[in-house]
Amino acid sequence: MAQVYDHGGGVRSVQVPIPDNPLGHTLVYVVETDRGPVLVDTGWDDPDSWDTLAEGLTACGTGVGEIHGVVVTHHHPDHHGLSGKVREASGAWIAMHAADSAIVRRTRETRAERWFTYMTAKLEAAGAPEDHVAPLRTARRRELPGFSPALPDREIVPGELLDLPGRRLRAIWTPGHTPGHVCLHLEEEHPAGLPGHGRLFSGDHLLPEITPHIGLYEDPDDATVTDPLGDYLDSLERVGRLAPAEVLPAHQHVFTDASARVGQLLAHHEERLTDLRSLLAEPLTPWQLAERMEWNRPWDQIPYGSRNIAVSEAEAHLRRLVKLGRAEAVTGSDPVTYVAV
C-alpha cells in the first residue's frame, strides 16, 4: 500500500521505495498546477517502485497518464530513475539543471568499460589495495544500474520561476551533492500559516537527520579540479538565508527551522575537517584517510560499494583542506599522500 501524505496547498507526497537501500524510500512530491500535476523527482527505476508510484498517484486523485511535467532535483537514480517511464506514459516534459543534464548525456554516451577503467585508475591513485581494485577489472555493464537515464528536455535555470501555471516555484542552484543539484522554492504563503518564506523542496541538499554524501564529481571525461564540499557549504548558507517556513526533503520527513539545520551541518563539516587535519599529522593516502575516518559503522563492516563512496568523500574533504591551506600533497608520493600544514 503506497504511503501518501497531503501537505496542504496542492502539494502531496508519495513514498517510493528504493530497493536494498537503508534510505528506504524517496519522497516524490505531487504539485497541482493549472495544467495538471507536476512531480518533483520520480524515484528508483524498479518494478515495485513503479507500481508504488502509480498506486500513490491514484491515491492522490490522479494517475501516471495525467502528469504534466517532472522537475528533477538531481540526476541520481533514486530521484531521476523513473522519469523516462513517466514521460512515456504521459508525454510529460522532464526538467533538470544543465550541469546534471550534461552528466546524464555523458552517462548515456560513455561505454561501461570506460567507466570501469576510470574507476580502477581513480581507486589506484587513491591508494586502494589490489584486492579492492581487482573486481573492477572484470566487471561488466550489467553491474552498473542507471546506465541509460532519460535525457531531460527542459533546462532548470537558477533564479528563474519554473513554467508551472498557477504556481510560483523558483529554482535555487545548490551544487555539492551533485554539480547541478537544485532546491525549489515555493514562493507561496504556507497553507497552515507557519512563519517564514514559503516552502522548500530540498532534494538531498538539506535533510532533517542525515548529512548528504559529498564526494568528488565523477566524470571520466572531465579533468576539472572541483571543490564539491566548498560548493556544498556555500549552497547551504544560501538556502539558510531563504528562511523557508517548511522544508520538504526527498528522504525522511518534512521539517521546519531550515536555518537551524543549516547551522548544524556547517558545524558538522567544520568539525570533520578539523578531525581529518589531526589525522594528517602523518602522510596518508585518501584510502588510508577513509579507513581512519568516523563512519556509521567500523571500516571492516562497510560493504564494497560503500567503501568507494567513502573514499570519494575523503577526497572531497582533502580537496577542501588543500584549498583552505590546511593540508598539502606530499611531493613525489605515489600513490599521492597528504599531510597537514
mmCIF file of C-alpha atoms in Angstrom, residues 46-336:
data_model
loop_
_atom_site.group_PDB
_atom_site.id
_atom_site.type_symbol
_atom_site.label_atom_id
_atom_site.label_comp_id
_atom_site.label_asym_id
_atom_site.label_seq_id
_atom_site.Cartn_x
_atom_site.Cartn_y
_atom_site.Cartn_z
ATOM 1 C CA ASP A 46 12.364 -0.715 -10.333
ATOM 2 C CA PRO A 47 9.066 -2.547 -10.999
ATOM 3 C CA ASP A 48 7.933 -2.352 -7.348
ATOM 4 C CA SER A 49 8.871 1.330 -7.194
ATOM 5 C CA TRP A 50 6.906 1.997 -10.386
ATOM 6 C CA ASP A 51 3.851 0.171 -9.051
ATOM 7 C CA THR A 52 4.045 2.114 -5.786
ATOM 8 C CA LEU A 53 4.329 5.437 -7.611
ATOM 9 C CA ALA A 54 1.340 4.598 -9.826
ATOM 10 C CA GLU A 55 -0.700 3.452 -6.820
ATOM 11 C CA GLY A 56 0.263 6.585 -4.896
ATOM 12 C CA LEU A 57 -0.734 8.880 -7.742
ATOM 13 C CA THR A 58 -4.125 7.182 -7.893
ATOM 14 C CA ALA A 59 -4.489 7.765 -4.132
ATOM 15 C CA CYS A 60 -3.692 11.444 -4.821
ATOM 16 C CA GLY A 61 -6.663 11.585 -7.191
ATOM 17 C CA THR A 62 -4.648 11.481 -10.404
ATOM 18 C CA GLY A 63 -2.657 8.937 -12.442
ATOM 19 C CA VAL A 64 0.650 8.467 -14.224
ATOM 20 C CA GLY A 65 -1.006 9.365 -17.552
ATOM 21 C CA GLU A 66 -2.094 12.752 -16.174
ATOM 22 C CA ILE A 67 1.377 14.040 -15.232
ATOM 23 C CA HIS A 68 2.172 17.353 -16.952
ATOM 24 C CA GLY A 69 5.864 17.604 -16.049
ATOM 25 C CA VAL A 70 8.745 16.239 -13.974
ATOM 26 C CA VAL A 71 11.176 18.533 -12.147
ATOM 27 C CA VAL A 72 14.334 16.626 -11.169
ATOM 28 C CA THR A 73 16.340 17.949 -8.202
ATOM 29 C CA HIS A 74 19.422 15.994 -9.363
ATOM 30 C CA HIS A 75 20.451 13.142 -11.633
ATOM 31 C CA HIS A 76 20.905 10.305 -9.080
ATOM 32 C CA PRO A 77 18.861 7.166 -9.865
ATOM 33 C CA ASP A 78 16.716 7.324 -6.719
ATOM 34 C CA HIS A 79 15.462 10.718 -7.961
ATOM 35 C CA HIS A 80 15.569 10.536 -11.762
ATOM 36 C CA GLY A 81 15.204 6.774 -12.269
ATOM 37 C CA LEU A 82 11.514 6.622 -13.236
ATOM 38 C CA SER A 83 11.385 9.937 -15.113
ATOM 39 C CA GLY A 84 11.599 8.262 -18.524
ATOM 40 C CA LYS A 85 8.734 5.871 -17.737
ATOM 41 C CA VAL A 86 6.582 8.756 -16.502
ATOM 42 C CA ARG A 87 7.255 10.627 -19.753
ATOM 43 C CA GLU A 88 6.438 7.554 -21.856
ATOM 44 C CA ALA A 89 3.144 7.088 -20.013
ATOM 45 C CA SER A 90 2.044 10.733 -20.013
ATOM 46 C CA GLY A 91 4.019 12.815 -22.519
ATOM 47 C CA ALA A 92 5.316 14.886 -19.595
ATOM 48 C CA TRP A 93 8.365 17.115 -20.003
ATOM 49 C CA ILE A 94 11.453 16.489 -17.820
ATOM 50 C CA ALA A 95 13.433 19.451 -16.443
ATOM 51 C CA MET A 96 16.942 19.352 -14.926
ATOM 52 C CA HIS A 97 19.825 21.773 -14.309
ATOM 53 C CA ALA A 98 22.278 21.916 -17.238
ATOM 54 C CA ALA A 99 25.237 20.596 -15.182
ATOM 55 C CA ASP A 100 23.368 17.393 -14.288
ATOM 56 C CA SER A 101 21.845 17.106 -17.782
ATOM 57 C CA ALA A 102 25.421 17.037 -19.111
ATOM 58 C CA ILE A 103 26.214 14.128 -16.757
ATOM 59 C CA VAL A 104 23.109 12.255 -17.950
ATOM 60 C CA ARG A 105 24.169 12.803 -21.559
ATOM 61 C CA ARG A 106 27.730 11.603 -20.948
ATOM 62 C CA THR A 107 26.493 8.611 -18.934
ATOM 63 C CA ARG A 108 24.382 7.514 -21.899
ATOM 64 C CA GLU A 109 27.245 8.032 -24.362
ATOM 65 C CA THR A 110 30.108 6.534 -22.342
ATOM 66 C CA ARG A 111 30.787 2.825 -22.735
ATOM 67 C CA ALA A 112 30.591 0.887 -19.460
ATOM 68 C CA GLU A 113 34.177 -0.306 -19.951
ATOM 69 C CA ARG A 114 35.321 3.338 -19.904
ATOM 70 C CA TRP A 115 33.674 3.821 -16.503
ATOM 71 C CA PHE A 116 35.302 0.702 -15.063
ATOM 72 C CA THR A 117 38.720 1.743 -16.387
ATOM 73 C CA TYR A 118 38.226 5.221 -14.932
ATOM 74 C CA MET A 119 37.143 3.898 -11.512
ATOM 75 C CA THR A 120 40.069 1.456 -11.451
ATOM 76 C CA ALA A 121 42.572 4.246 -12.129
ATOM 77 C CA LYS A 122 40.901 6.557 -9.578
ATOM 78 C CA LEU A 123 40.991 3.955 -6.806
ATOM 79 C CA GLU A 124 44.595 3.024 -7.581
ATOM 80 C CA ALA A 125 45.554 6.700 -7.394
ATOM 81 C CA ALA A 126 43.747 6.940 -4.046
ATOM 82 C CA GLY A 127 45.858 4.087 -2.654
ATOM 83 C CA ALA A 128 43.208 1.343 -2.691
ATOM 84 C CA PRO A 129 44.616 -2.173 -2.154
ATOM 85 C CA GLU A 130 44.743 -4.580 -5.082
ATOM 86 C CA ASP A 131 42.066 -6.900 -3.628
ATOM 87 C CA HIS A 132 39.611 -3.970 -3.735
ATOM 88 C CA VAL A 133 40.515 -2.837 -7.254
ATOM 89 C CA ALA A 134 40.673 -6.320 -8.848
ATOM 90 C CA PRO A 135 36.877 -6.876 -9.263
ATOM 91 C CA LEU A 136 36.607 -3.717 -11.385
ATOM 92 C CA ARG A 137 38.998 -5.204 -13.949
ATOM 93 C CA THR A 138 36.485 -7.946 -14.800
ATOM 94 C CA ALA A 139 33.216 -6.044 -14.147
ATOM 95 C CA ARG A 140 30.545 -5.940 -16.846
ATOM 96 C CA ARG A 141 27.869 -3.414 -17.830
ATOM 97 C CA ARG A 142 25.035 -5.266 -16.076
ATOM 98 C CA GLU A 143 26.679 -4.486 -12.749
ATOM 99 C CA LEU A 144 26.069 -0.734 -13.198
ATOM 100 C CA PRO A 145 22.498 0.455 -12.535
ATOM 101 C CA GLY A 146 21.014 3.545 -14.146
ATOM 102 C CA PHE A 147 23.247 3.461 -17.228
ATOM 103 C CA SER A 148 20.585 4.812 -19.615
ATOM 104 C CA PRO A 149 18.871 7.608 -17.683
ATOM 105 C CA ALA A 150 16.232 9.668 -19.514
ATOM 106 C CA LEU A 151 17.501 12.759 -21.316
ATOM 107 C CA PRO A 152 15.737 15.844 -19.947
ATOM 108 C CA ASP A 153 14.000 18.107 -22.468
ATOM 109 C CA ARG A 154 13.866 21.297 -20.400
ATOM 110 C CA GLU A 155 16.546 23.201 -18.521
ATOM 111 C CA ILE A 156 16.105 24.440 -14.964
ATOM 112 C CA VAL A 157 17.610 27.941 -14.892
ATOM 113 C CA PRO A 158 18.800 29.087 -11.437
ATOM 114 C CA GLY A 159 16.920 32.070 -10.075
ATOM 115 C CA GLU A 160 14.059 31.733 -12.545
ATOM 116 C CA LEU A 161 10.478 30.644 -11.938
ATOM 117 C CA LEU A 162 9.623 27.289 -13.493
ATOM 118 C CA ASP A 163 6.829 27.166 -16.064
ATOM 119 C CA LEU A 164 4.159 25.882 -13.684
ATOM 120 C CA PRO A 165 0.915 27.758 -14.423
ATOM 121 C CA GLY A 166 -0.779 28.900 -11.228
ATOM 122 C CA ARG A 167 2.289 28.289 -9.026
ATOM 123 C CA ARG A 168 5.403 30.247 -8.066
ATOM 124 C CA LEU A 169 8.248 27.729 -7.950
ATOM 125 C CA ARG A 170 11.737 29.238 -8.188
ATOM 126 C CA ALA A 171 14.927 27.247 -8.863
ATOM 127 C CA ILE A 172 17.794 27.660 -6.391
ATOM 128 C CA TRP A 173 21.103 26.178 -7.620
ATOM 129 C CA THR A 174 22.668 24.232 -4.746
ATOM 130 C CA PRO A 175 25.726 22.325 -6.065
ATOM 131 C CA GLY A 176 27.625 19.974 -3.780
ATOM 132 C CA HIS A 177 25.826 16.625 -3.682
ATOM 133 C CA THR A 178 25.895 16.842 -7.495
ATOM 134 C CA PRO A 179 27.133 19.703 -9.729
ATOM 135 C CA GLY A 180 23.583 20.545 -10.863
ATOM 136 C CA HIS A 181 21.569 19.893 -7.720
ATOM 137 C CA VAL A 182 18.683 22.330 -7.318
ATOM 138 C CA CYS A 183 16.310 23.155 -4.487
ATOM 139 C CA LEU A 184 12.904 24.522 -5.438
ATOM 140 C CA HIS A 185 11.424 27.424 -3.502
ATOM 141 C CA LEU A 186 7.611 27.507 -3.500
ATOM 142 C CA GLU A 187 7.083 31.239 -3.061
ATOM 143 C CA GLU A 188 3.559 30.969 -1.689
ATOM 144 C CA GLU A 189 2.173 31.505 1.779
ATOM 145 C CA HIS A 190 2.338 28.362 3.909
ATOM 146 C CA PRO A 191 -1.102 26.670 3.866
ATOM 147 C CA ALA A 192 -1.109 26.372 7.676
ATOM 148 C CA GLY A 193 0.247 29.906 8.128
ATOM 149 C CA LEU A 194 3.639 28.842 9.505
ATOM 150 C CA PRO A 195 6.057 31.793 9.794
ATOM 151 C CA GLY A 196 8.761 32.008 7.144
ATOM 152 C CA HIS A 197 9.113 32.396 3.401
ATOM 153 C CA GLY A 198 7.145 29.702 1.606
ATOM 154 C CA ARG A 199 8.264 26.088 1.356
ATOM 155 C CA LEU A 200 11.440 24.492 0.021
ATOM 156 C CA PHE A 201 11.700 21.223 -1.918
ATOM 157 C CA SER A 202 15.258 20.456 -0.819
ATOM 158 C CA GLY A 203 16.094 17.210 -2.662
ATOM 159 C CA ASP A 204 19.164 15.730 -0.932
ATOM 160 C CA HIS A 205 20.706 19.120 -0.141
ATOM 161 C CA LEU A 206 19.026 19.596 3.229
ATOM 162 C CA LEU A 207 17.752 16.525 5.098
ATOM 163 C CA PRO A 208 16.426 16.513 8.678
ATOM 164 C CA GLU A 209 18.718 13.872 10.210
ATOM 165 C CA ILE A 210 21.194 12.777 7.520
ATOM 166 C CA THR A 211 24.291 14.522 6.201
ATOM 167 C CA PRO A 212 24.163 14.058 2.420
ATOM 168 C CA HIS A 213 27.113 12.396 0.705
ATOM 169 C CA ILE A 214 29.584 14.952 -0.642
ATOM 170 C CA GLY A 215 32.155 13.221 -2.823
ATOM 171 C CA LEU A 216 34.128 14.107 -5.927
ATOM 172 C CA TYR A 217 32.012 14.666 -9.026
ATOM 173 C CA GLU A 218 32.598 11.513 -11.082
ATOM 174 C CA ASP A 219 33.188 12.093 -14.786
ATOM 175 C CA PRO A 220 35.715 10.134 -16.882
ATOM 176 C CA ASP A 221 35.958 12.933 -19.465
ATOM 177 C CA ASP A 222 36.273 15.969 -17.198
ATOM 178 C CA ALA A 223 39.621 16.663 -15.546
ATOM 179 C CA THR A 224 38.492 19.906 -13.834
ATOM 180 C CA VAL A 225 39.712 20.090 -10.235
ATOM 181 C CA THR A 226 36.431 20.736 -8.426
ATOM 182 C CA ASP A 227 35.686 21.541 -4.775
ATOM 183 C CA PRO A 228 32.332 19.836 -4.086
ATOM 184 C CA LEU A 229 32.473 20.376 -0.328
ATOM 185 C CA GLY A 230 33.182 24.084 -0.824
ATOM 186 C CA ASP A 231 30.264 24.219 -3.278
ATOM 187 C CA TYR A 232 28.016 22.487 -0.757
ATOM 188 C CA LEU A 233 28.903 24.753 2.168
ATOM 189 C CA ASP A 234 28.314 27.870 0.052
ATOM 190 C CA SER A 235 24.975 26.456 -1.138
ATOM 191 C CA LEU A 236 23.936 25.638 2.425
ATOM 192 C CA GLU A 237 24.417 29.230 3.514
ATOM 193 C CA ARG A 238 22.359 30.424 0.537
ATOM 194 C CA VAL A 239 19.461 28.150 1.495
ATOM 195 C CA GLY A 240 19.691 29.195 5.159
ATOM 196 C CA ARG A 241 19.179 32.821 4.113
ATOM 197 C CA LEU A 242 15.907 31.907 2.350
ATOM 198 C CA ALA A 243 14.380 31.053 5.764
ATOM 199 C CA PRO A 244 11.518 28.893 4.411
ATOM 200 C CA ALA A 245 8.622 28.108 6.729
ATOM 201 C CA GLU A 246 8.968 24.397 5.957
ATOM 202 C CA VAL A 247 11.364 22.068 4.168
ATOM 203 C CA LEU A 248 10.079 19.187 2.041
ATOM 204 C CA PRO A 249 13.123 16.896 1.573
ATOM 205 C CA ALA A 250 13.480 13.903 -0.728
ATOM 206 C CA HIS A 251 14.093 11.490 2.171
ATOM 207 C CA GLN A 252 12.907 11.037 5.755
ATOM 208 C CA HIS A 253 10.278 13.664 6.663
ATOM 209 C CA VAL A 254 9.146 17.270 6.360
ATOM 210 C CA PHE A 255 10.659 19.681 8.914
ATOM 211 C CA THR A 256 10.820 23.335 9.951
ATOM 212 C CA ASP A 257 13.650 25.663 11.048
ATOM 213 C CA ALA A 258 15.876 25.267 8.000
ATOM 214 C CA SER A 259 18.421 27.763 9.338
ATOM 215 C CA ALA A 260 18.996 25.705 12.497
ATOM 216 C CA ARG A 261 19.588 22.584 10.384
ATOM 217 C CA VAL A 262 21.951 24.535 8.107
ATOM 218 C CA GLY A 263 23.862 25.642 11.201
ATOM 219 C CA GLN A 264 24.192 22.031 12.392
ATOM 220 C CA LEU A 265 25.523 20.894 9.012
ATOM 221 C CA LEU A 266 28.030 23.748 8.735
ATOM 222 C CA ALA A 267 29.301 22.944 12.254
ATOM 223 C CA HIS A 268 29.454 19.211 11.445
ATOM 224 C CA HIS A 269 31.661 19.768 8.386
ATOM 225 C CA GLU A 270 33.942 22.225 10.178
ATOM 226 C CA GLU A 271 34.408 19.696 12.991
ATOM 227 C CA ARG A 272 35.055 16.942 10.481
ATOM 228 C CA LEU A 273 37.661 18.996 8.626
ATOM 229 C CA THR A 274 39.387 19.704 11.945
ATOM 230 C CA ASP A 275 39.375 15.988 12.853
ATOM 231 C CA LEU A 276 40.757 14.996 9.449
ATOM 232 C CA ARG A 277 43.526 17.560 9.710
ATOM 233 C CA SER A 278 44.526 15.896 13.005
ATOM 234 C CA LEU A 279 44.655 12.515 11.265
ATOM 235 C CA LEU A 280 47.005 14.050 8.685
ATOM 236 C CA ALA A 281 49.750 14.532 11.279
ATOM 237 C CA GLU A 282 51.335 11.704 9.244
ATOM 238 C CA PRO A 283 51.137 11.449 5.435
ATOM 239 C CA LEU A 284 48.093 9.416 4.339
ATOM 240 C CA THR A 285 46.582 8.394 1.003
ATOM 241 C CA PRO A 286 42.848 9.126 0.538
ATOM 242 C CA TRP A 287 42.180 5.403 1.117
ATOM 243 C CA GLN A 288 44.120 5.411 4.403
ATOM 244 C CA LEU A 289 42.287 8.558 5.474
ATOM 245 C CA ALA A 290 38.918 6.949 4.684
ATOM 246 C CA GLU A 291 39.904 3.899 6.777
ATOM 247 C CA ARG A 292 40.546 6.160 9.774
ATOM 248 C CA MET A 293 37.529 8.475 9.383
ATOM 249 C CA GLU A 294 34.420 8.061 11.516
ATOM 250 C CA TRP A 295 31.548 6.401 9.655
ATOM 251 C CA ASN A 296 28.247 4.953 10.836
ATOM 252 C CA ARG A 297 29.967 1.581 11.264
ATOM 253 C CA PRO A 298 33.539 0.232 11.539
ATOM 254 C CA TRP A 299 35.522 0.157 8.273
ATOM 255 C CA ASP A 300 35.674 -3.646 8.168
ATOM 256 C CA GLN A 301 31.848 -3.730 8.157
ATOM 257 C CA ILE A 302 31.433 -1.244 5.300
ATOM 258 C CA PRO A 303 30.418 -3.057 2.094
ATOM 259 C CA TYR A 304 32.451 -2.877 -1.113
ATOM 260 C CA GLY A 305 30.401 -0.252 -2.975
ATOM 261 C CA SER A 306 30.074 1.945 0.094
ATOM 262 C CA ARG A 307 33.873 1.967 0.501
ATOM 263 C CA ASN A 308 34.154 3.583 -2.943
ATOM 264 C CA ILE A 309 31.695 6.261 -1.801
ATOM 265 C CA ALA A 310 33.626 6.731 1.460
ATOM 266 C CA VAL A 311 36.922 7.231 -0.392
ATOM 267 C CA SER A 312 35.288 9.785 -2.688
ATOM 268 C CA GLU A 313 34.027 11.643 0.387
ATOM 269 C CA ALA A 314 37.523 11.548 1.941
ATOM 270 C CA GLU A 315 38.917 13.018 -1.307
ATOM 271 C CA ALA A 316 36.333 15.817 -1.289
ATOM 272 C CA HIS A 317 37.368 16.745 2.257
ATOM 273 C CA LEU A 318 41.047 16.607 1.256
ATOM 274 C CA ARG A 319 40.345 18.955 -1.655
ATOM 275 C CA ARG A 320 38.725 21.391 0.773
ATOM 276 C CA LEU A 321 41.627 21.194 3.255
ATOM 277 C CA VAL A 322 44.141 21.827 0.469
ATOM 278 C CA LYS A 323 42.119 24.776 -0.844
ATOM 279 C CA LEU A 324 41.957 26.251 2.676
ATOM 280 C CA GLY A 325 45.725 25.827 3.055
ATOM 281 C CA ARG A 326 45.333 23.320 5.919
ATOM 282 C CA ALA A 327 46.867 20.339 4.063
ATOM 283 C CA GLU A 328 49.044 19.657 1.034
ATOM 284 C CA ALA A 329 50.094 16.799 -1.202
ATOM 285 C CA VAL A 330 53.492 15.272 -0.432
ATOM 286 C CA THR A 331 55.751 15.902 -3.433
ATOM 287 C CA GLY A 332 56.833 12.744 -5.215
ATOM 288 C CA SER A 333 54.479 10.396 -3.326
ATOM 289 C CA ASP A 334 52.864 7.616 -5.394
ATOM 290 C CA PRO A 335 50.076 6.947 -4.694
ATOM 291 C CA VAL A 336 49.765 10.543 -3.560
#
